Short mmCIF file of C-alpha atoms in Angstrom, two decimals:
data_model
loop_
_atom_site.label_atom_id
_atom_site.label_comp_id
_atom_site.label_asym_id
_atom_site.label_seq_id
_atom_site.Cartn_x
_atom_site.Cartn_y
_atom_site.Cartn_z
CA MET A 1 75.69 -31.06 21.70
CA ALA A 2 73.84 -32.02 18.56
CA ASN A 3 70.84 -33.15 20.56
CA LYS A 4 70.85 -29.93 22.54
CA GLY A 5 70.90 -27.88 19.34
CA VAL A 6 67.95 -29.72 17.88
CA SER A 7 66.00 -29.27 21.10
CA GLY A 8 66.78 -25.56 21.09
CA ALA A 9 65.64 -25.24 17.49
CA ARG A 10 62.31 -26.90 18.26
CA SER A 11 61.43 -24.56 21.14
CA PRO A 12 60.55 -21.52 18.96
CA LEU A 13 58.63 -23.79 16.56
CA ASN A 14 56.58 -25.23 19.42
CA LEU A 15 55.87 -21.72 20.63
CA VAL A 16 54.65 -20.62 17.19
CA VAL A 17 52.42 -23.70 16.86
CA ALA A 18 50.97 -23.14 20.32
CA MET A 19 50.25 -19.50 19.55
CA ALA A 20 48.61 -20.45 16.24
CA LEU A 21 46.39 -23.01 17.96
CA CYS A 22 45.37 -20.47 20.59
CA CYS A 23 44.42 -17.96 17.90
CA PHE A 24 42.51 -20.61 15.96
CA PHE A 25 40.42 -21.71 18.94
CA TYR A 26 39.80 -18.09 19.96
CA VAL A 27 38.43 -17.30 16.51
CA LEU A 28 36.42 -20.55 16.48
CA GLY A 29 34.86 -19.71 19.84
CA ALA A 30 33.97 -16.19 18.74
CA TRP A 31 32.42 -17.56 15.55
CA GLN A 32 30.30 -20.05 17.48
CA ARG A 33 29.08 -17.34 19.86
CA SER A 34 28.07 -15.16 16.93
CA GLY A 35 25.19 -17.50 16.13
CA TYR A 36 25.94 -17.63 12.40
CA GLY A 37 27.21 -21.18 12.25
CA LYS A 38 24.51 -22.05 9.72
CA GLY A 39 23.63 -20.15 6.63
CA ASP A 40 26.65 -17.87 6.27
CA ARG A 41 25.27 -16.27 3.12
CA ILE A 42 21.93 -15.51 4.73
CA ALA A 43 23.56 -14.23 7.90
CA ALA A 44 25.77 -11.89 5.92
CA ALA A 45 22.81 -10.61 3.95
CA VAL A 46 20.82 -9.99 7.12
CA SER A 47 23.76 -8.22 8.72
CA ARG A 48 23.93 -5.86 5.76
CA GLN A 49 20.18 -5.24 5.53
CA THR A 50 18.78 -5.34 9.04
CA ALA A 51 18.14 -2.16 10.91
CA CYS A 52 20.49 -0.90 13.59
CA GLY A 53 20.83 2.50 15.15
CA ASP A 54 18.41 4.72 13.27
CA VAL A 55 16.32 1.78 12.10
CA ALA A 56 13.90 3.85 10.07
CA ALA A 57 16.55 5.62 8.02
CA GLY A 58 15.59 5.66 4.36
CA LEU A 59 12.03 4.38 4.93
CA SER A 60 9.40 7.08 5.41
CA PHE A 61 6.04 6.23 6.95
CA GLU A 62 4.70 9.74 6.34
CA THR A 63 1.98 10.63 3.84
CA HIS A 64 3.24 12.73 0.94
CA HIS A 65 0.08 12.87 -1.18
CA GLY A 66 -2.61 13.98 1.23
CA GLY A 67 -5.97 15.36 0.18
CA ALA A 68 -6.50 17.86 3.00
CA GLY A 69 -6.18 20.80 0.62
CA ALA A 70 -9.17 19.60 -1.38
CA ILE A 71 -11.64 20.55 1.33
CA ASN A 72 -10.34 23.85 2.69
CA ALA A 73 -10.28 22.92 6.29
CA SER A 74 4.71 -21.91 -2.33
CA SER A 75 6.33 -21.05 -3.64
CA SER A 76 9.56 -21.63 -5.43
CA LEU A 77 10.39 -18.41 -7.17
CA PRO A 78 11.23 -18.41 -10.89
CA PHE A 79 14.64 -16.87 -10.33
CA GLY A 80 17.83 -17.84 -8.55
CA ALA A 81 19.74 -16.08 -5.82
CA ASP A 82 21.74 -13.99 -8.27
CA ALA A 83 19.05 -13.45 -10.91
CA ALA A 84 16.99 -10.29 -11.21
CA PRO A 85 13.54 -10.49 -9.56
CA PRO A 86 10.46 -10.21 -11.77
CA ALA A 87 9.14 -6.72 -12.53
CA PHE A 88 5.35 -6.60 -12.38
CA ALA A 89 3.68 -4.33 -14.92
CA PRO A 90 0.74 -2.08 -14.07
CA CYS A 91 -2.73 -3.30 -14.97
CA ALA A 92 -4.80 -1.24 -17.39
CA ALA A 93 -6.17 2.01 -15.98
CA ALA A 94 -9.72 0.65 -16.43
CA LEU A 95 -8.93 -1.96 -13.74
CA ALA A 96 -8.45 0.61 -10.98
CA ASP A 97 -11.40 -0.93 -9.07
CA HIS A 98 -10.62 -4.56 -9.96
CA THR A 99 -12.04 -6.97 -7.38
CA PRO A 100 -11.15 -10.44 -8.72
CA CYS A 101 -13.71 -12.64 -6.97
CA HIS A 102 -16.59 -10.22 -7.62
CA HIS A 103 -16.17 -9.47 -11.31
CA GLN A 104 -19.52 -8.44 -12.76
CA ASP A 105 -19.12 -10.21 -16.12
CA ARG A 106 -18.19 -13.50 -14.46
CA ALA A 107 -20.95 -13.20 -11.85
CA MET A 108 -23.70 -12.83 -14.45
CA LYS A 109 -22.86 -16.29 -15.82
CA PHE A 110 -24.09 -17.90 -12.59
CA PRO A 111 -27.74 -18.61 -11.69
CA ARG A 112 -29.77 -15.98 -9.89
CA LYS A 113 -31.65 -18.51 -7.80
CA ASN A 114 -30.79 -18.02 -4.13
CA MET A 115 -28.57 -15.11 -5.24
CA VAL A 116 -25.80 -17.49 -6.30
CA TYR A 117 -24.47 -14.91 -8.73
CA ARG A 118 -23.81 -12.56 -5.79
CA GLU A 119 -21.46 -15.03 -4.12
CA ARG A 120 -17.68 -15.17 -4.52
CA HIS A 121 -16.62 -16.49 -7.92
CA CYS A 122 -12.83 -16.35 -8.14
CA PRO A 123 -10.81 -16.61 -11.36
CA SER A 124 -8.92 -19.79 -12.13
CA ASP A 125 -5.14 -19.76 -12.03
CA GLY A 126 -5.02 -19.22 -15.79
CA GLU A 127 -7.39 -16.23 -15.53
CA ARG A 128 -5.43 -14.43 -12.82
CA LEU A 129 -4.14 -10.95 -13.62
CA ARG A 130 -0.57 -10.88 -12.36
CA CYS A 131 -0.17 -7.14 -12.59
CA LEU A 132 -0.31 -4.17 -10.21
CA VAL A 133 -3.77 -2.63 -9.85
CA PRO A 134 -3.27 1.14 -10.27
CA ALA A 135 -4.85 3.94 -8.28
CA PRO A 136 -6.95 6.33 -10.38
CA PRO A 137 -5.19 9.48 -11.67
CA GLY A 138 -5.01 12.16 -8.99
CA TYR A 139 -5.51 9.72 -6.11
CA VAL A 140 -4.83 11.33 -2.72
CA THR A 141 -4.51 9.99 0.80
CA PRO A 142 -7.96 9.64 2.43
CA PHE A 143 -8.85 12.18 5.09
CA PRO A 144 -7.98 11.19 8.66
CA TRP A 145 -10.70 9.85 10.90
CA PRO A 146 -13.30 11.12 11.76
CA ARG A 147 -13.36 13.46 8.74
CA SER A 148 -13.12 10.44 6.43
CA ARG A 149 -16.54 9.35 7.73
CA ASP A 150 -18.14 12.43 6.12
CA TYR A 151 -15.84 13.30 3.20
CA VAL A 152 -14.19 11.30 0.41
CA PRO A 153 -11.92 12.90 -2.23
CA PHE A 154 -13.66 12.73 -5.60
CA ALA A 155 -10.39 11.68 -7.29
CA ASN A 156 -10.40 8.48 -5.23
CA ALA A 157 -13.88 7.43 -6.42
CA PRO A 158 -14.58 9.47 -9.57
CA TYR A 159 -18.19 8.38 -10.12
CA LYS A 160 -20.86 11.11 -9.97
CA SER A 161 -23.63 8.63 -10.76
CA LEU A 162 -24.04 7.97 -7.04
CA THR A 163 -25.14 11.55 -6.44
CA VAL A 164 -27.81 11.22 -9.14
CA GLU A 165 -29.17 7.83 -8.05
CA LYS A 166 -29.26 8.79 -4.36
CA ALA A 167 -30.22 12.46 -4.77
CA VAL A 168 -33.70 12.06 -3.24
CA GLN A 169 -32.33 10.16 -0.23
CA ASN A 170 -29.75 12.82 0.66
CA TRP A 171 -27.25 9.99 0.95
CA VAL A 172 -24.26 11.55 -0.82
CA GLN A 173 -23.53 14.97 -2.30
CA TYR A 174 -20.84 16.15 -4.68
CA GLU A 175 -19.17 19.34 -3.46
CA GLY A 176 -16.27 20.52 -5.58
CA ALA A 177 -13.40 18.10 -5.10
CA VAL A 178 -15.08 15.87 -2.52
CA PHE A 179 -18.10 13.70 -1.86
CA ARG A 180 -19.94 14.62 1.33
CA PHE A 181 -22.05 12.11 3.24
CA PRO A 182 -24.67 14.04 5.25
CA GLY A 183 -25.89 10.93 7.06
CA GLY A 184 -29.30 10.75 5.40
CA GLY A 185 -31.00 7.93 3.55
CA THR A 186 -34.40 6.32 3.13
CA GLN A 187 -34.26 4.80 6.62
CA PHE A 188 -32.86 7.94 8.26
CA PRO A 189 -34.99 10.95 7.22
CA GLN A 190 -33.68 12.86 10.25
CA GLY A 191 -30.13 11.60 9.85
CA ALA A 192 -28.29 8.52 11.11
CA ASP A 193 -27.30 10.21 14.38
CA LYS A 194 -30.93 10.73 15.34
CA TYR A 195 -31.72 7.11 14.45
CA ILE A 196 -28.84 5.84 16.63
CA ASP A 197 -30.08 8.01 19.51
CA GLN A 198 -33.48 6.31 19.20
CA LEU A 199 -31.86 2.88 19.36
CA GLY A 200 -29.77 3.99 22.33
CA SER A 201 -32.90 4.72 24.33
CA VAL A 202 -33.59 0.97 24.37
CA ILE A 203 -30.29 -0.79 23.64
CA PRO A 204 -27.52 -0.25 26.24
CA PHE A 205 -24.82 1.06 23.89
CA ALA A 206 -23.07 2.87 26.73
CA GLY A 207 -20.95 0.88 29.15
CA GLY A 208 -19.37 -1.47 26.62
CA ARG A 209 -22.03 -4.21 26.72
CA VAL A 210 -22.77 -3.92 22.99
CA ARG A 211 -19.56 -4.11 21.00
CA THR A 212 -20.13 -5.82 17.63
CA VAL A 213 -22.96 -4.75 15.32
CA LEU A 214 -24.03 -6.29 12.00
CA ASP A 215 -25.99 -4.00 9.68
CA THR A 216 -28.23 -5.88 7.24
CA GLY A 217 -31.49 -5.17 5.44
CA CYS A 218 -34.20 -7.41 6.89
CA GLY A 219 -37.49 -5.92 5.73
CA GLN A 220 -40.94 -6.73 7.09
CA ARG A 221 -40.40 -10.50 6.92
CA ILE A 222 -38.24 -10.25 10.02
CA GLU A 223 -41.45 -10.52 12.08
CA LYS A 224 -42.13 -14.00 10.69
CA TYR A 225 -38.60 -15.31 11.14
CA ALA A 226 -38.13 -13.79 14.59
CA ALA A 227 -41.24 -15.61 15.79
CA MET A 228 -40.07 -18.85 14.19
CA LEU A 229 -36.70 -18.55 15.97
CA CYS A 230 -38.42 -17.73 19.27
CA TRP A 231 -36.73 -14.37 19.61
CA GLU A 232 -38.16 -12.15 22.32
CA LYS A 233 -39.58 -8.86 21.07
CA VAL A 234 -38.31 -6.26 23.52
CA THR A 235 -39.96 -3.14 22.14
CA GLU A 236 -41.31 -1.42 19.06
CA ILE A 237 -40.80 2.30 18.38
CA ARG A 238 -42.71 3.39 15.28
CA GLU A 239 -40.79 1.72 12.41
CA ILE A 240 -38.12 0.25 14.73
CA GLY A 241 -38.52 -3.25 16.17
CA ILE A 242 -36.03 -4.76 18.63
CA TRP A 243 -35.73 -8.48 19.40
CA ARG A 244 -33.51 -10.45 21.77
CA LYS A 245 -32.17 -13.88 20.84
CA GLN A 246 -32.81 -16.61 23.41
CA LEU A 247 -30.08 -19.03 24.44
CA ASP A 248 -32.38 -22.06 24.05
CA PRO A 249 -35.18 -21.46 21.50
CA SER A 250 -37.05 -24.67 22.37
CA ALA A 251 -37.27 -23.67 26.03
CA ALA A 252 -38.31 -20.12 25.13
CA CYS A 253 -41.42 -21.25 23.23
CA PRO A 254 -42.18 -24.91 24.02
CA ASP A 255 -45.64 -24.73 22.39
CA ARG A 256 -44.15 -24.24 18.90
CA PRO A 257 -42.56 -26.88 16.67
CA PRO A 258 -38.79 -26.77 17.13
CA VAL A 259 -36.58 -25.34 14.42
CA ARG A 260 -34.31 -27.95 12.86
CA THR A 261 -30.81 -27.89 14.28
CA CYS A 262 -27.79 -28.25 12.03
CA ASP A 263 -26.25 -31.72 11.75
CA ASP A 264 -22.64 -30.57 11.42
CA ALA A 265 -20.89 -30.91 14.77
CA ASN A 266 -18.40 -28.14 13.92
CA SER A 267 -20.46 -24.97 13.66
CA ASP A 268 -17.34 -22.91 12.87
CA ASP A 269 -16.59 -24.86 9.68
CA VAL A 270 -18.37 -22.51 7.28
CA TRP A 271 -15.86 -21.69 4.52
CA TYR A 272 -17.45 -22.48 1.13
CA LYS A 273 -20.25 -24.48 2.73
CA ASN A 274 -23.81 -24.36 1.45
CA MET A 275 -26.25 -22.56 3.71
CA GLU A 276 -28.89 -24.71 5.39
CA THR A 277 -32.26 -23.87 6.92
CA CYS A 278 -31.19 -24.82 10.42
CA ILE A 279 -29.81 -23.23 13.56
CA THR A 280 -26.70 -24.01 15.54
CA PRO A 281 -27.59 -26.20 18.55
CA PRO A 282 -27.17 -24.42 21.89
CA ALA A 283 -24.64 -27.02 23.04
CA ALA A 284 -22.31 -25.96 20.22
CA ALA A 285 -22.18 -22.41 21.54
CA VAL A 286 -19.86 -21.96 24.50
CA ALA A 287 -21.83 -20.16 27.20
CA GLY A 288 -20.07 -17.61 29.34
CA GLU A 289 -20.42 -14.06 30.52
CA LEU A 290 -18.61 -11.51 28.37
CA GLN A 291 -17.14 -8.56 30.19
CA PRO A 292 -17.89 -5.02 29.04
CA PHE A 293 -15.51 -3.57 26.50
CA PRO A 294 -12.62 -2.70 26.77
CA ALA A 295 -12.06 -5.17 29.64
CA ARG A 296 -13.30 -7.86 27.26
CA LEU A 297 -10.28 -7.22 25.02
CA THR A 298 -7.80 -8.75 27.48
CA ALA A 299 -10.03 -10.98 29.63
CA VAL A 300 -9.83 -14.73 29.05
CA PRO A 301 -12.57 -15.54 26.49
CA PRO A 302 -15.23 -18.10 27.49
CA ARG A 303 -14.12 -20.50 24.73
CA ILE A 304 -10.63 -20.68 26.15
CA SER A 305 -11.86 -20.90 29.75
CA ALA A 306 -14.02 -23.85 28.70
CA GLY A 307 -11.08 -25.58 26.97
CA ALA A 308 -12.81 -25.40 23.58
CA VAL A 309 -9.75 -24.07 21.71
CA PRO A 310 -7.03 -26.73 21.29
CA GLY A 311 -3.60 -25.65 22.43
CA PHE A 312 -4.81 -22.75 24.59
CA THR A 313 -5.26 -22.44 28.32
CA ALA A 314 -5.92 -19.30 30.33
CA GLU A 315 -2.20 -19.10 31.11
CA SER A 316 -0.99 -19.58 27.53
CA TYR A 317 -3.58 -17.08 26.30
CA GLU A 318 -2.28 -14.42 28.68
CA GLU A 319 1.29 -15.18 27.63
CA GLU A 320 0.23 -14.80 24.00
CA ASN A 321 -1.09 -11.33 24.82
CA ARG A 322 2.19 -10.36 26.49
CA ARG A 323 4.14 -11.65 23.49
CA TRP A 324 2.21 -9.44 21.10
CA GLU A 325 2.60 -6.45 23.37
CA ARG A 326 6.38 -6.93 23.07
CA HIS A 327 6.14 -7.32 19.29
CA VAL A 328 4.06 -4.16 18.85
CA ALA A 329 6.34 -2.18 21.16
CA ALA A 330 9.24 -3.18 18.89
CA TYR A 331 7.25 -2.17 15.79
CA LYS A 332 6.73 1.30 17.23
CA LYS A 333 10.47 1.78 17.58
CA VAL A 334 10.71 1.45 13.80
CA ASN A 335 7.44 3.16 12.87
CA TYR A 336 6.45 5.78 15.42
CA ARG A 337 3.26 6.55 13.46
CA LEU A 338 1.53 3.40 14.68
CA ASN A 339 -1.50 4.27 16.85
CA SER A 340 -1.80 7.62 15.07
CA GLU A 341 -4.35 8.89 12.57
CA ARG A 342 -1.93 7.71 9.87
CA TYR A 343 -3.46 4.21 9.99
CA ARG A 344 -7.24 3.87 10.21
CA ASN A 345 -7.99 0.63 8.32
CA ILE A 346 -5.69 -2.18 9.46
CA MET A 347 -5.61 -5.85 8.50
CA ASP A 348 -3.96 -8.79 10.25
CA MET A 349 -3.64 -11.56 7.64
CA ASN A 350 -3.00 -14.32 10.19
CA ALA A 351 -4.71 -13.11 13.33
CA GLY A 352 -4.60 -16.16 15.60
CA VAL A 353 -6.54 -15.15 18.72
CA GLY A 354 -6.29 -11.44 17.89
CA GLY A 355 -3.13 -10.66 19.85
CA PHE A 356 -1.82 -8.07 17.38
CA ALA A 357 -5.18 -6.27 17.20
CA ALA A 358 -5.44 -6.14 20.99
CA ALA A 359 -1.89 -4.84 21.38
CA ILE A 360 -2.36 -2.10 18.78
CA PHE A 361 -5.91 -1.22 19.84
CA SER A 362 -6.83 2.44 19.54
CA PRO A 363 -10.14 4.29 19.06
CA LYS A 364 -8.44 5.90 16.05
CA SER A 365 -8.28 2.61 14.13
CA TRP A 366 -9.92 -0.77 13.58
CA VAL A 367 -8.45 -4.14 12.63
CA MET A 368 -9.84 -6.78 10.26
CA ASN A 369 -8.65 -10.03 11.84
CA VAL A 370 -8.33 -12.71 9.16
CA VAL A 371 -8.20 -16.34 10.27
CA PRO A 372 -6.76 -18.34 7.34
CA THR A 373 -8.65 -21.48 6.39
CA ALA A 374 -5.22 -23.15 6.24
CA ALA A 375 -4.64 -22.56 9.96
CA GLU A 376 -4.55 -25.66 12.15
CA ILE A 377 -6.87 -24.14 14.77
CA SER A 378 -10.06 -22.16 14.18
CA THR A 379 -9.79 -19.09 16.40
CA LEU A 380 -12.36 -16.76 14.86
CA GLY A 381 -14.77 -17.33 17.73
CA VAL A 382 -12.13 -16.09 20.17
CA VAL A 383 -11.62 -12.97 18.06
CA TYR A 384 -15.30 -12.07 18.39
CA GLU A 385 -15.43 -12.89 22.09
CA ARG A 386 -12.68 -10.31 22.57
CA GLY A 387 -14.89 -7.62 21.04
CA LEU A 388 -12.96 -7.61 17.76
CA ILE A 389 -14.16 -8.43 14.25
CA GLY A 390 -12.78 -10.93 11.79
CA ILE A 391 -13.37 -13.28 8.89
CA TYR A 392 -12.21 -16.60 7.45
CA HIS A 393 -10.20 -16.44 4.24
CA ASP A 394 -8.02 -18.56 1.98
CA TRP A 395 -5.07 -16.42 0.90
CA CYS A 396 -4.67 -18.46 -2.27
CA GLU A 397 -7.67 -16.40 -3.43
CA ALA A 398 -8.41 -12.68 -3.62
CA PHE A 399 -9.94 -10.98 -0.59
CA SER A 400 -13.50 -9.65 -0.84
CA THR A 401 -12.79 -5.94 -0.72
CA TYR A 402 -12.10 -3.08 -3.08
CA PRO A 403 -8.57 -1.99 -4.02
CA ARG A 404 -6.80 0.41 -1.67
CA THR A 405 -8.97 -0.50 1.35
CA TYR A 406 -6.22 -0.79 3.97
CA ASP A 407 -3.65 1.64 5.35
CA LEU A 408 -1.62 -1.04 7.14
CA ILE A 409 -1.31 -4.79 6.57
CA HIS A 410 0.30 -7.07 9.18
CA ALA A 411 1.12 -10.71 8.53
CA ASN A 412 2.71 -13.16 10.94
CA GLY A 413 4.06 -16.34 9.32
CA ILE A 414 1.67 -16.11 6.39
CA PHE A 415 4.18 -17.23 3.75
CA THR A 416 5.40 -20.15 5.84
CA LEU A 417 1.76 -21.17 6.36
CA TYR A 418 1.02 -21.11 2.63
CA LYS A 419 4.26 -22.67 1.48
CA ASP A 420 3.50 -25.29 -1.21
CA ARG A 421 -0.17 -24.22 -1.23
CA CYS A 422 0.01 -21.33 -3.70
CA ARG A 423 2.49 -18.89 -5.22
CA MET A 424 4.14 -16.32 -3.01
CA GLU A 425 3.82 -13.67 -5.71
CA ASP A 426 0.04 -14.15 -5.91
CA ILE A 427 -0.33 -13.40 -2.19
CA LEU A 428 1.94 -10.36 -2.51
CA LEU A 429 0.04 -9.04 -5.52
CA GLU A 430 -3.22 -9.33 -3.59
CA MET A 431 -1.65 -7.46 -0.68
CA ASP A 432 -0.58 -4.74 -3.10
CA ARG A 433 -4.11 -4.54 -4.53
CA ILE A 434 -5.85 -3.97 -1.20
CA LEU A 435 -3.15 -1.62 0.19
CA ARG A 436 -3.44 2.06 -0.59
CA PRO A 437 -0.52 4.02 -2.07
CA GLU A 438 1.98 4.91 0.68
CA GLY A 439 0.41 2.24 2.87
CA THR A 440 2.59 0.14 5.18
CA VAL A 441 3.23 -3.61 5.44
CA ILE A 442 4.73 -5.44 8.43
CA LEU A 443 5.74 -9.06 7.80
CA ARG A 444 7.03 -11.40 10.52
CA ASP A 445 8.50 -14.70 9.34
CA ASP A 446 11.64 -16.81 9.01
CA VAL A 447 14.62 -14.90 7.63
CA GLU A 448 14.95 -17.08 4.52
CA VAL A 449 11.31 -16.46 3.66
CA LEU A 450 11.56 -12.72 4.18
CA LEU A 451 14.64 -12.45 1.99
CA MET A 452 12.66 -14.08 -0.83
CA VAL A 453 9.77 -11.71 -0.19
CA GLN A 454 12.12 -8.74 -0.21
CA ARG A 455 13.50 -9.73 -3.59
CA THR A 456 10.01 -10.18 -5.03
CA VAL A 457 8.62 -6.82 -3.91
CA LYS A 458 11.49 -5.02 -5.60
CA GLY A 459 9.42 -5.49 -8.73
CA MET A 460 6.26 -4.18 -7.04
CA ARG A 461 7.49 -0.66 -6.20
CA TRP A 462 7.77 -1.31 -2.48
CA LYS A 463 10.50 0.15 -0.31
CA THR A 464 11.66 -2.27 2.37
CA LEU A 465 13.63 -2.49 5.58
CA LEU A 466 14.60 -5.80 7.24
CA ALA A 467 14.85 -5.68 11.03
CA ASN A 468 16.04 -8.14 13.64
CA HIS A 469 13.74 -9.80 16.14
CA GLU A 470 13.39 -7.73 19.30
CA ASP A 471 15.24 -10.47 21.21
CA GLY A 472 18.37 -10.04 19.10
CA PRO A 473 20.03 -11.03 15.83
CA ASN A 474 20.44 -14.69 16.80
CA VAL A 475 16.68 -15.31 16.50
CA PRO A 476 15.94 -16.66 12.98
CA GLU A 477 12.58 -14.87 12.89
CA LYS A 478 12.89 -11.36 11.44
CA VAL A 479 10.54 -8.49 10.60
CA LEU A 480 10.22 -6.89 7.18
CA PHE A 481 8.81 -3.36 7.04
CA ALA A 482 7.63 -2.05 3.68
CA VAL A 483 5.96 1.01 2.21
CA LYS A 484 4.06 0.92 -1.07
CA ARG A 485 5.26 3.71 -3.33
CA TYR A 486 2.83 6.32 -4.59
CA TRP A 487 1.95 5.86 -8.24
CA THR A 488 -1.24 6.15 -10.26
CA ALA A 489 -2.66 5.20 -13.63
CA ALA A 490 -1.79 7.68 -16.35
CA GLY A 491 -4.80 7.96 -18.62
CA GLU A 492 -6.61 5.00 -20.14
CA GLY A 493 -3.61 2.92 -21.16
CA THR A 494 -1.38 0.63 -19.14
CA ALA A 495 1.27 3.24 -18.42
CA ALA A 496 1.69 4.40 -14.85
CA GLU A 497 3.25 7.40 -13.25
CA GLU A 498 5.17 7.46 -10.00
CA LYS A 499 5.70 10.65 -8.07
CA THR A 500 7.73 11.59 -5.05
CA PRO A 501 7.73 14.97 -3.29
CA GLY A 502 9.31 17.54 -5.57
CA SER A 503 9.72 15.22 -8.54
CA SER A 504 7.83 13.62 -11.39
CA LYS A 505 9.19 10.62 -13.24
CA VAL A 506 8.26 7.38 -14.87
CA ALA A 507 8.17 4.60 -12.31
CA GLY A 508 11.36 2.59 -12.01
CA MET A 509 12.10 -0.63 -10.20
CA ASP A 510 14.44 0.69 -7.54
CA SER A 511 16.17 -1.54 -5.02
CA GLU A 512 15.11 -1.50 -1.41
CA GLU A 513 15.87 1.58 0.58
#
C-alpha cells in the first residue's frame, strides 16, 4: 500500500515536469527560429528602430525650403553604448564654402612650377576642422532640372563679382534674386547651343555612340600635340578642330618617332602618382566594341568579357546588376521620391562596377561613381565602359567638390571598408559637408556599424530611419536612411539657425525620428 501511494504521488509530479520540459523546448525552438541567437542587445535595438508597416513614417524626403518663388515661374568611437554621442558645432559662417583640400592660403605655399599649387593639398589630421559647414543665410533648395541649368538662387552663391568679371562675355547675369546663365562666353558668341549644333554636324551625338565628354581648355598648342600623338584630324570648321585618337599610334604614323610608352604595367594605378610624358601602351587598353547608350549600361563591358577584372565573369556581372535592381526597388518603397526631380546630383561612395547607378538611372539625374582607393579591385574602367562617370578617391580625405554639391549620397559598406583606416566621424562630417540641406543619405552596411553611425549623426542634425534588408530581418546587413536637417549660418559668427516649416528655433540635437 505504501509503495502504491508513493507511485501515485509521483504521477502528477512527472506530468508537471514533462509539461515544463515541453514548454521549455518549445520556447527554445521559437527563439532559435527567430534568428536572434547572437547579439540580443543589437537585435532588440534593431527591432525597435527598423521600419515596418509605414516605413517612412517620421522621415520626410520632401523639400521644405525651395527657391521656386524667387524666380516667378575606424573607428572606435569616443563614447560607450550608454554615453551621449558627440554634438558637432557649426563652423564659422565665413567657412560656408570650405573645401578642405583646395584651401587658397595653403595652396599658395606650394610651388607654381607645373601648377603644383593647383593640385590637392589636404590638411593634416591636426588641421582638420571637425565642425559642420553651414549653408549661407537664406539658402534655398536649388531649382529642379533643367531650370537649374539656367538659374541659380543668389542666396546660394552670394557673390556678384562674377557678373562684373564676366560681363563682356555674357556668361552670367544677376537678375533680382537669381543668377541667370544665358549660355554665352568667349568661345560661344552665338550661345552654347549653337556651338553644340556645329559639333553635332560632324560628331555623331545622336544614337548613343558618344556618351562621355571631357571639357578642357586646350588652346592652339593642341595642333602640335595631336600630331605628336598621331591623332587623325577629321575636320576643321572655322575655329573648331576635330581629331580622332588612333588605337595604335605607331601604326598610324610609322614615319614619325614613337611616343614613349609608360613603364607602369597597371595603367589604372593613378591615385597620387606623378604625371609622366608618356602614353598608355595599346596592350594595356582592353579592346572591344561598346554598344550605343543606353544598351551599354547593362551590356557586359569589354573588360569583364576579356577577364581583366578579377572576381567578375559575365554571369557574375549580370547577377550583380540584378542584385542592385532589387536593392533600389527596396529603397523606393521607403523613399518614393527616388527617380524624381527631387534628386539631380547623386553620389555613390563605393560604386563597385556601377550597379547602383545603373539601377537608379534616369535622364533626370546623374551619378558620381566613386571607386575608393582602399577597394581590393579597381573597377573604374568598368564604370566608364558602362557609359557612366566616376573617380578614384580616398575617403580618409576630403572630396574635391564644393559644399552642398549633392542631393543624395549612397554608400554600400563604406564604413566596414575604412574600419581601422580613419575615423568614422571624419567620413560622416565630409558627407555632411558635400550634402545640401534636406539632402538624403542611404547607407548599407552591417547592423553593428549602422547603429554606431546612427548614434554619431544624432550630433550632426540628421534624422534617421533604420530598415531591414529586403530579404528579411534575419539578414545582418541593414539600411540606414537619413535626411540632413535644414539649417543655415546666422550672420558672421559661429551660431546657426535651424528652421522647420512653420517654426523658427535654435538648432537642437534631437534624437532620430
